[in-house]
Amino acid sequence: MKLWLTRPLPETVEARARAGFDVEIRSSNAPLSGDEMRHALRSYDIVMPTLGDRFQADVFADVPEPRCKLLANFGVGYNHIDVAAAQAAGVAVTNTPGAVTDATADIAMTLLLMTARRAGEGERMVRAGAWAGWHPTQMLGLHVTGRTLGIVGMGRIGQAIAHRCHFGFGMDVRYVSRSEKELPFAATRDASLAEMAGRCDVIVVAVPGGAETHHLLDAAFFAAMQPHAIFVNIARGDVVDESALIAALKAGHLSAAGLDVYEYEPAIPPALLEMENVTLLPHLGTAALNVRTDMGMMVLDNVQAFVEGRALPNRV
Ligand code: NAP
């Protein structure tokens, strides 16, 4: 069986792929073009897509009898793949849950603290040579210890963030999720996003992307936030109506935001780039060598199971 890894991966992952499979490794880091996706479905038995590779219904429609039978996605988020269209075309989809949880929760904490304590703004001031020295009312931020955290999407990553905030920072935890959760710490489930928005000092989004969550965080949500509160998104860019977020920041409906993902990434609206009260990271959630290695190994575990005719460990 022919395997196509559509991006260069950590050395040990590539070595395992070369040792175990008939593999081709694409040298580019750019998302696949439409032609490349169609070529992938026609020419390989197994393909590893990742973020940005939009395997949508039109791509499957153009390749009625694909040679490819497995899209082994690199990443837990698979909203770039139309899973129903893949299934209808006889293509299974797997992902990499769990491998990314702690690293992504850590990036949420990085954004939470940087944004609350104005770290980006402070660093820019120091580097610009504009720091005149310490004084009692300089750059006062939000002290998060003992405050109230709201999690939108209390899944693996949401729980890992809440765990850190509860045990590390003594924060009260509230959440909105599709189902009630049994958690190893006290947490209150709110009936609606608007209810939660009005009660929290810090809100972190950790829902999957896709049609169901598109613009879940909209103008009404931001209008319901407290003016001193901060908003963090480590999920997917389009779960947030980015224009509504910008308008709400300008109107003072919330005080600041920390973002790892963007609606049209890698494009970032100039309005966000100009705001001192916004922390902007380049989708760093899982960016650590051992995490990316674990993700790659999980992809290959699914590939291996497929080649051996076993049940896929991480079928979505
Ligand atoms: P997960 O375990 O599936 O958790 C997702 C949670 O969202 C679940 O608790 C689910 O509720 C909830 N949810 C789904 N739709 C909802 C809705 N419409 N309203 C409210 N809650 C909803 O997934 P995960 O492993 O934590 O990952 C979450 C997402 O993070 C991924 O899908 C990915 O897009 C993103 N991510 C980003 C990065 C990054 O680099 N920034 C890295 C990794 C992952 P139920 O449990 O009730 O179903």
mmCIF file with all atom_site columns, N, CA and C and ligand atoms in Angstrom, residues 76-77 79 98 100-101 104 152-158 176-179 181 206-209 212-213 216 234-236 260-261 283-286, ligand 1:
data_model
loop_
_atom_site.group_PDB
_atom_site.id
_atom_site.type_symbol
_atom_site.label_atom_id
_atom_site.label_alt_id
_atom_site.label_comp_id
_atom_site.label_asym_id
_atom_site.label_entity_id
_atom_site.label_seq_id
_atom_site.pdbx_PDB_ins_code
_atom_site.Cartn_x
_atom_site.Cartn_y
_atom_site.Cartn_z
_atom_site.occupancy
_atom_site.B_iso_or_equiv
_atom_site.pdbx_formal_charge
_atom_site.auth_seq_id
_atom_site.auth_comp_id
_atom_site.auth_asym_id
_atom_site.auth_atom_id
_atom_site.pdbx_PDB_model_num
ATOM   1   N N   . VAL A 1 76  ? -5.863  16.669 16.164 1.00 0.00 ? 76  VAL A N   1
ATOM   2   C CA  . VAL A 1 76  ? -7.152  16.232 16.723 1.00 0.00 ? 76  VAL A CA  1
ATOM   3   C C   . VAL A 1 76  ? -8.302  16.918 15.993 1.00 0.00 ? 76  VAL A C   1
ATOM   4   N N   . GLY A 1 77  ? -8.098  18.176 15.568 1.00 0.00 ? 77  GLY A N   1
ATOM   5   C CA  . GLY A 1 77  ? -9.129  18.932 14.851 1.00 0.00 ? 77  GLY A CA  1
ATOM   6   C C   . GLY A 1 77  ? -9.175  18.479 13.393 1.00 0.00 ? 77  GLY A C   1
ATOM   7   N N   . ASN A 1 79  ? -11.875 19.589 11.198 1.00 0.00 ? 79  ASN A N   1
ATOM   8   C CA  . ASN A 1 79  ? -12.974 20.336 10.580 1.00 0.00 ? 79  ASN A CA  1
ATOM   9   C C   . ASN A 1 79  ? -12.684 20.738 9.131  1.00 0.00 ? 79  ASN A C   1
ATOM   10  N N   . GLY A 1 98  ? -5.840  13.359 22.339 1.00 0.00 ? 98  GLY A N   1
ATOM   11  C CA  . GLY A 1 98  ? -5.052  13.047 23.534 1.00 0.00 ? 98  GLY A CA  1
ATOM   12  C C   . GLY A 1 98  ? -3.615  13.501 23.436 1.00 0.00 ? 98  GLY A C   1
ATOM   13  N N   . VAL A 1 100 ? -2.378  15.839 22.010 1.00 0.00 ? 100 VAL A N   1
ATOM   14  C CA  . VAL A 1 100 ? -2.236  17.299 21.940 1.00 0.00 ? 100 VAL A CA  1
ATOM   15  C C   . VAL A 1 100 ? -2.755  18.021 23.184 1.00 0.00 ? 100 VAL A C   1
ATOM   16  N N   . THR A 1 101 ? -3.388  17.287 24.101 1.00 0.00 ? 101 THR A N   1
ATOM   17  C CA  . THR A 1 101 ? -4.195  17.922 25.146 1.00 0.00 ? 101 THR A CA  1
ATOM   18  C C   . THR A 1 101 ? -3.388  18.859 26.047 1.00 0.00 ? 101 THR A C   1
ATOM   19  N N   . THR A 1 104 ? -1.702  21.939 24.353 1.00 0.00 ? 104 THR A N   1
ATOM   20  C CA  . THR A 1 104 ? -2.648  22.987 23.941 1.00 0.00 ? 104 THR A CA  1
ATOM   21  C C   . THR A 1 104 ? -3.179  23.725 25.172 1.00 0.00 ? 104 THR A C   1
ATOM   22  N N   . VAL A 1 152 ? -15.658 27.193 27.258 1.00 0.00 ? 152 VAL A N   1
ATOM   23  C CA  . VAL A 1 152 ? -16.631 26.866 26.217 1.00 0.00 ? 152 VAL A CA  1
ATOM   24  C C   . VAL A 1 152 ? -16.138 25.571 25.553 1.00 0.00 ? 152 VAL A C   1
ATOM   25  N N   . GLY A 1 153 ? -16.803 24.438 25.879 1.00 0.00 ? 153 GLY A N   1
ATOM   26  C CA  . GLY A 1 153 ? -16.365 23.141 25.334 1.00 0.00 ? 153 GLY A CA  1
ATOM   27  C C   . GLY A 1 153 ? -15.501 22.396 26.329 1.00 0.00 ? 153 GLY A C   1
ATOM   28  N N   . MET A 1 154 ? -16.167 21.695 27.289 1.00 0.00 ? 154 MET A N   1
ATOM   29  C CA  . MET A 1 154 ? -15.414 21.042 28.373 1.00 0.00 ? 154 MET A CA  1
ATOM   30  C C   . MET A 1 154 ? -15.001 19.626 27.966 1.00 0.00 ? 154 MET A C   1
ATOM   31  N N   . GLY A 1 155 ? -14.225 19.522 26.884 1.00 0.00 ? 155 GLY A N   1
ATOM   32  C CA  . GLY A 1 155 ? -13.700 18.227 26.437 1.00 0.00 ? 155 GLY A CA  1
ATOM   33  C C   . GLY A 1 155 ? -12.324 18.005 27.030 1.00 0.00 ? 155 GLY A C   1
ATOM   34  N N   . ARG A 1 156 ? -11.496 17.250 26.296 1.00 0.00 ? 156 ARG A N   1
ATOM   35  C CA  . ARG A 1 156 ? -10.146 16.932 26.810 1.00 0.00 ? 156 ARG A CA  1
ATOM   36  C C   . ARG A 1 156 ? -9.351  18.201 27.112 1.00 0.00 ? 156 ARG A C   1
ATOM   37  N N   . ILE A 1 157 ? -9.266  19.111 26.129 1.00 0.00 ? 157 ILE A N   1
ATOM   38  C CA  . ILE A 1 157 ? -8.436  20.311 26.316 1.00 0.00 ? 157 ILE A CA  1
ATOM   39  C C   . ILE A 1 157 ? -9.104  21.265 27.303 1.00 0.00 ? 157 ILE A C   1
ATOM   40  N N   . GLY A 1 158 ? -10.418 21.447 27.186 1.00 0.00 ? 158 GLY A N   1
ATOM   41  C CA  . GLY A 1 158 ? -11.140 22.312 28.119 1.00 0.00 ? 158 GLY A CA  1
ATOM   42  C C   . GLY A 1 158 ? -10.911 21.867 29.555 1.00 0.00 ? 158 GLY A C   1
ATOM   43  N N   . VAL A 1 176 ? -19.723 25.701 29.514 1.00 0.00 ? 176 VAL A N   1
ATOM   44  C CA  . VAL A 1 176 ? -20.838 25.366 28.620 1.00 0.00 ? 176 VAL A CA  1
ATOM   45  C C   . VAL A 1 176 ? -20.336 24.227 27.739 1.00 0.00 ? 176 VAL A C   1
ATOM   46  N N   . SER A 1 177 ? -21.085 23.154 27.688 1.00 0.00 ? 177 SER A N   1
ATOM   47  C CA  . SER A 1 177 ? -20.742 22.004 26.845 1.00 0.00 ? 177 SER A CA  1
ATOM   48  C C   . SER A 1 177 ? -22.032 21.357 26.426 1.00 0.00 ? 177 SER A C   1
ATOM   49  N N   . ARG A 1 178 ? -21.953 20.438 25.465 1.00 0.00 ? 178 ARG A N   1
ATOM   50  C CA  . ARG A 1 178 ? -23.199 19.792 25.047 1.00 0.00 ? 178 ARG A CA  1
ATOM   51  C C   . ARG A 1 178 ? -23.735 18.880 26.146 1.00 0.00 ? 178 ARG A C   1
ATOM   52  N N   . SER A 1 179 ? -22.813 18.286 26.926 1.00 0.00 ? 179 SER A N   1
ATOM   53  C CA  . SER A 1 179 ? -23.263 17.353 27.971 1.00 0.00 ? 179 SER A CA  1
ATOM   54  C C   . SER A 1 179 ? -22.652 17.734 29.315 1.00 0.00 ? 179 SER A C   1
ATOM   55  N N   . LYS A 1 181 ? -20.603 17.202 32.674 1.00 0.00 ? 181 LYS A N   1
ATOM   56  C CA  . LYS A 1 181 ? -19.353 16.459 32.875 1.00 0.00 ? 181 LYS A CA  1
ATOM   57  C C   . LYS A 1 181 ? -19.163 16.091 34.340 1.00 0.00 ? 181 LYS A C   1
ATOM   58  N N   . ALA A 1 206 ? -12.674 26.089 23.725 1.00 0.00 ? 206 ALA A N   1
ATOM   59  C CA  . ALA A 1 206 ? -11.998 24.813 23.409 1.00 0.00 ? 206 ALA A CA  1
ATOM   60  C C   . ALA A 1 206 ? -12.936 23.833 22.701 1.00 0.00 ? 206 ALA A C   1
ATOM   61  N N   . VAL A 1 207 ? -13.855 24.366 21.887 1.00 0.00 ? 207 VAL A N   1
ATOM   62  C CA  . VAL A 1 207 ? -14.760 23.487 21.110 1.00 0.00 ? 207 VAL A CA  1
ATOM   63  C C   . VAL A 1 207 ? -14.103 23.113 19.772 1.00 0.00 ? 207 VAL A C   1
ATOM   64  N N   . PRO A 1 208 ? -14.527 22.024 19.154 1.00 0.00 ? 208 PRO A N   1
ATOM   65  C CA  . PRO A 1 208 ? -14.037 21.734 17.798 1.00 0.00 ? 208 PRO A CA  1
ATOM   66  C C   . PRO A 1 208 ? -14.594 22.744 16.793 1.00 0.00 ? 208 PRO A C   1
ATOM   67  N N   . GLY A 1 209 ? -13.908 22.921 15.663 1.00 0.00 ? 209 GLY A N   1
ATOM   68  C CA  . GLY A 1 209 ? -14.441 23.742 14.584 1.00 0.00 ? 209 GLY A CA  1
ATOM   69  C C   . GLY A 1 209 ? -15.468 22.953 13.795 1.00 0.00 ? 209 GLY A C   1
ATOM   70  N N   . GLU A 1 212 ? -21.251 23.171 13.038 1.00 0.00 ? 212 GLU A N   1
ATOM   71  C CA  . GLU A 1 212 ? -22.052 23.311 14.260 1.00 0.00 ? 212 GLU A CA  1
ATOM   72  C C   . GLU A 1 212 ? -21.565 24.445 15.173 1.00 0.00 ? 212 GLU A C   1
ATOM   73  N N   . THR A 1 213 ? -20.280 24.739 15.109 1.00 0.00 ? 213 THR A N   1
ATOM   74  C CA  . THR A 1 213 ? -19.718 25.757 16.019 1.00 0.00 ? 213 THR A CA  1
ATOM   75  C C   . THR A 1 213 ? -19.281 27.035 15.284 1.00 0.00 ? 213 THR A C   1
ATOM   76  N N   . LEU A 1 216 ? -19.920 30.541 16.795 1.00 0.00 ? 216 LEU A N   1
ATOM   77  C CA  . LEU A 1 216 ? -20.602 30.279 18.069 1.00 0.00 ? 216 LEU A CA  1
ATOM   78  C C   . LEU A 1 216 ? -20.426 31.481 19.017 1.00 0.00 ? 216 LEU A C   1
ATOM   79  N N   . ILE A 1 234 ? -8.187  29.065 21.741 1.00 0.00 ? 234 ILE A N   1
ATOM   80  C CA  . ILE A 1 234 ? -7.160  28.112 21.253 1.00 0.00 ? 234 ILE A CA  1
ATOM   81  C C   . ILE A 1 234 ? -7.813  27.045 20.380 1.00 0.00 ? 234 ILE A C   1
ATOM   82  N N   . ALA A 1 235 ? -9.104  27.228 20.026 1.00 0.00 ? 235 ALA A N   1
ATOM   83  C CA  . ALA A 1 235 ? -9.846  26.158 19.352 1.00 0.00 ? 235 ALA A CA  1
ATOM   84  C C   . ALA A 1 235 ? -9.639  26.208 17.839 1.00 0.00 ? 235 ALA A C   1
ATOM   85  N N   . ARG A 1 236 ? -10.500 26.886 17.145 1.00 0.00 ? 236 ARG A N   1
ATOM   86  C CA  . ARG A 1 236 ? -10.375 27.129 15.713 1.00 0.00 ? 236 ARG A CA  1
ATOM   87  C C   . ARG A 1 236 ? -10.857 28.546 15.475 1.00 0.00 ? 236 ARG A C   1
ATOM   88  N N   . ASP A 1 260 ? -4.789  32.143 19.521 1.00 0.00 ? 260 ASP A N   1
ATOM   89  C CA  . ASP A 1 260 ? -3.806  31.259 18.889 1.00 0.00 ? 260 ASP A CA  1
ATOM   90  C C   . ASP A 1 260 ? -4.235  30.912 17.469 1.00 0.00 ? 260 ASP A C   1
ATOM   91  N N   . VAL A 1 261 ? -5.527  31.161 17.177 1.00 0.00 ? 261 VAL A N   1
ATOM   92  C CA  . VAL A 1 261 ? -6.114  30.761 15.891 1.00 0.00 ? 261 VAL A CA  1
ATOM   93  C C   . VAL A 1 261 ? -6.978  31.901 15.355 1.00 0.00 ? 261 VAL A C   1
ATOM   94  N N   . HIS A 1 283 ? -0.657  30.046 16.019 1.00 0.00 ? 283 HIS A N   1
ATOM   95  C CA  . HIS A 1 283 ? -1.171  28.664 16.122 1.00 0.00 ? 283 HIS A CA  1
ATOM   96  C C   . HIS A 1 283 ? -0.103  27.732 16.722 1.00 0.00 ? 283 HIS A C   1
ATOM   97  N N   . LEU A 1 284 ? 0.305   28.053 17.955 1.00 0.00 ? 284 LEU A N   1
ATOM   98  C CA  . LEU A 1 284 ? 1.390   27.311 18.606 1.00 0.00 ? 284 LEU A CA  1
ATOM   99  C C   . LEU A 1 284 ? 0.914   26.143 19.465 1.00 0.00 ? 284 LEU A C   1
ATOM   100 N N   . GLY A 1 285 ? -0.427  25.918 19.520 1.00 0.00 ? 285 GLY A N   1
ATOM   101 C CA  . GLY A 1 285 ? -0.989  24.930 20.458 1.00 0.00 ? 285 GLY A CA  1
ATOM   102 C C   . GLY A 1 285 ? -0.167  23.673 20.686 1.00 0.00 ? 285 GLY A C   1
ATOM   103 N N   . THR A 1 286 ? 0.238   22.997 19.624 1.00 0.00 ? 286 THR A N   1
ATOM   104 C CA  . THR A 1 286 ? 0.937   21.710 19.782 1.00 0.00 ? 286 THR A CA  1
ATOM   105 C C   . THR A 1 286 ? 2.405   21.785 19.381 1.00 0.00 ? 286 THR A C   1
HETATM 106 P P1  . NAP B 2 .   ? -12.967 17.137 22.567 1.00 0.00 ? 1   NAP B P1  1
HETATM 107 O O1  . NAP B 2 .   ? -12.404 16.297 23.659 1.00 0.00 ? 1   NAP B O1  1
HETATM 108 O O2  . NAP B 2 .   ? -13.824 16.506 21.541 1.00 0.00 ? 1   NAP B O2  1
HETATM 109 O O3  . NAP B 2 .   ? -13.712 18.361 23.246 1.00 0.00 ? 1   NAP B O3  1
HETATM 110 C C1  . NAP B 2 .   ? -14.572 19.232 22.588 1.00 0.00 ? 1   NAP B C1  1
HETATM 111 C C2  . NAP B 2 .   ? -15.644 19.699 23.565 1.00 0.00 ? 1   NAP B C2  1
HETATM 112 O O4  . NAP B 2 .   ? -16.466 20.663 22.911 1.00 0.00 ? 1   NAP B O4  1
HETATM 113 C C3  . NAP B 2 .   ? -16.576 18.588 24.042 1.00 0.00 ? 1   NAP B C3  1
HETATM 114 O O5  . NAP B 2 .   ? -16.681 18.664 25.434 1.00 0.00 ? 1   NAP B O5  1
HETATM 115 C C4  . NAP B 2 .   ? -17.905 18.903 23.381 1.00 0.00 ? 1   NAP B C4  1
HETATM 116 O O6  . NAP B 2 .   ? -19.018 18.601 24.210 1.00 0.00 ? 1   NAP B O6  1
HETATM 117 C C5  . NAP B 2 .   ? -17.813 20.402 23.242 1.00 0.00 ? 1   NAP B C5  1
HETATM 118 N N1  . NAP B 2 .   ? -18.683 20.920 22.187 1.00 0.00 ? 1   NAP B N1  1
HETATM 119 C C6  . NAP B 2 .   ? -18.781 20.489 20.912 1.00 0.00 ? 1   NAP B C6  1
HETATM 120 N N2  . NAP B 2 .   ? -19.680 21.228 20.249 1.00 0.00 ? 1   NAP B N2  1
HETATM 121 C C7  . NAP B 2 .   ? -20.164 22.143 21.125 1.00 0.00 ? 1   NAP B C7  1
HETATM 122 C C8  . NAP B 2 .   ? -21.112 23.169 21.055 1.00 0.00 ? 1   NAP B C8  1
HETATM 123 N N3  . NAP B 2 .   ? -21.770 23.407 19.912 1.00 0.00 ? 1   NAP B N3  1
HETATM 124 N N4  . NAP B 2 .   ? -21.341 23.929 22.161 1.00 0.00 ? 1   NAP B N4  1
HETATM 125 C C9  . NAP B 2 .   ? -20.665 23.684 23.297 1.00 0.00 ? 1   NAP B C9  1
HETATM 126 N N5  . NAP B 2 .   ? -19.753 22.701 23.433 1.00 0.00 ? 1   NAP B N5  1
HETATM 127 C C10 . NAP B 2 .   ? -19.509 21.943 22.365 1.00 0.00 ? 1   NAP B C10 1
HETATM 128 O O7  . NAP B 2 .   ? -11.780 17.808 21.747 1.00 0.00 ? 1   NAP B O7  1
HETATM 129 P P2  . NAP B 2 .   ? -10.361 18.332 22.290 1.00 0.00 ? 1   NAP B P2  1
HETATM 130 O O8  . NAP B 2 .   ? -9.330  17.270 22.136 1.00 0.00 ? 1   NAP B O8  1
HETATM 131 O O9  . NAP B 2 .   ? -10.533 18.974 23.628 1.00 0.00 ? 1   NAP B O9  1
HETATM 132 O O10 . NAP B 2 .   ? -10.025 19.431 21.177 1.00 0.00 ? 1   NAP B O10 1
HETATM 133 C C11 . NAP B 2 .   ? -10.887 20.542 20.995 1.00 0.00 ? 1   NAP B C11 1
HETATM 134 C C12 . NAP B 2 .   ? -10.479 21.341 19.767 1.00 0.00 ? 1   NAP B C12 1
HETATM 135 O O11 . NAP B 2 .   ? -9.319  22.105 20.028 1.00 0.00 ? 1   NAP B O11 1
HETATM 136 C C13 . NAP B 2 .   ? -10.076 20.509 18.547 1.00 0.00 ? 1   NAP B C13 1
HETATM 137 O O12 . NAP B 2 .   ? -11.210 20.044 17.819 1.00 0.00 ? 1   NAP B O12 1
HETATM 138 C C14 . NAP B 2 .   ? -9.222  21.461 17.756 1.00 0.00 ? 1   NAP B C14 1
HETATM 139 O O13 . NAP B 2 .   ? -9.978  22.147 16.783 1.00 0.00 ? 1   NAP B O13 1
HETATM 140 C C15 . NAP B 2 .   ? -8.713  22.446 18.806 1.00 0.00 ? 1   NAP B C15 1
HETATM 141 N N6  . NAP B 2 .   ? -7.251  22.346 18.967 1.00 0.00 ? 1   NAP B N6  1
HETATM 142 C C16 . NAP B 2 .   ? -6.472  23.444 18.741 1.00 0.00 ? 1   NAP B C16 1
HETATM 143 C C17 . NAP B 2 .   ? -5.107  23.346 18.879 1.00 0.00 ? 1   NAP B C17 1
HETATM 144 C C18 . NAP B 2 .   ? -4.187  24.507 18.630 1.00 0.00 ? 1   NAP B C18 1
HETATM 145 O O14 . NAP B 2 .   ? -3.075  24.285 18.162 1.00 0.00 ? 1   NAP B O14 1
HETATM 146 N N7  . NAP B 2 .   ? -4.572  25.727 18.962 1.00 0.00 ? 1   NAP B N7  1
HETATM 147 C C19 . NAP B 2 .   ? -4.504  22.130 19.260 1.00 0.00 ? 1   NAP B C19 1
HETATM 148 C C20 . NAP B 2 .   ? -5.330  21.040 19.489 1.00 0.00 ? 1   NAP B C20 1
HETATM 149 C C21 . NAP B 2 .   ? -6.709  21.151 19.340 1.00 0.00 ? 1   NAP B C21 1
HETATM 150 P P3  . NAP B 2 .   ? -19.450 17.092 24.575 1.00 0.00 ? 1   NAP B P3  1
HETATM 151 O O15 . NAP B 2 .   ? -18.327 16.504 25.362 1.00 0.00 ? 1   NAP B O15 1
HETATM 152 O O16 . NAP B 2 .   ? -20.655 17.264 25.391 1.00 0.00 ? 1   NAP B O16 1
HETATM 153 O O17 . NAP B 2 .   ? -19.649 16.402 23.277 1.00 0.00 ? 1   NAP B O17 1
#
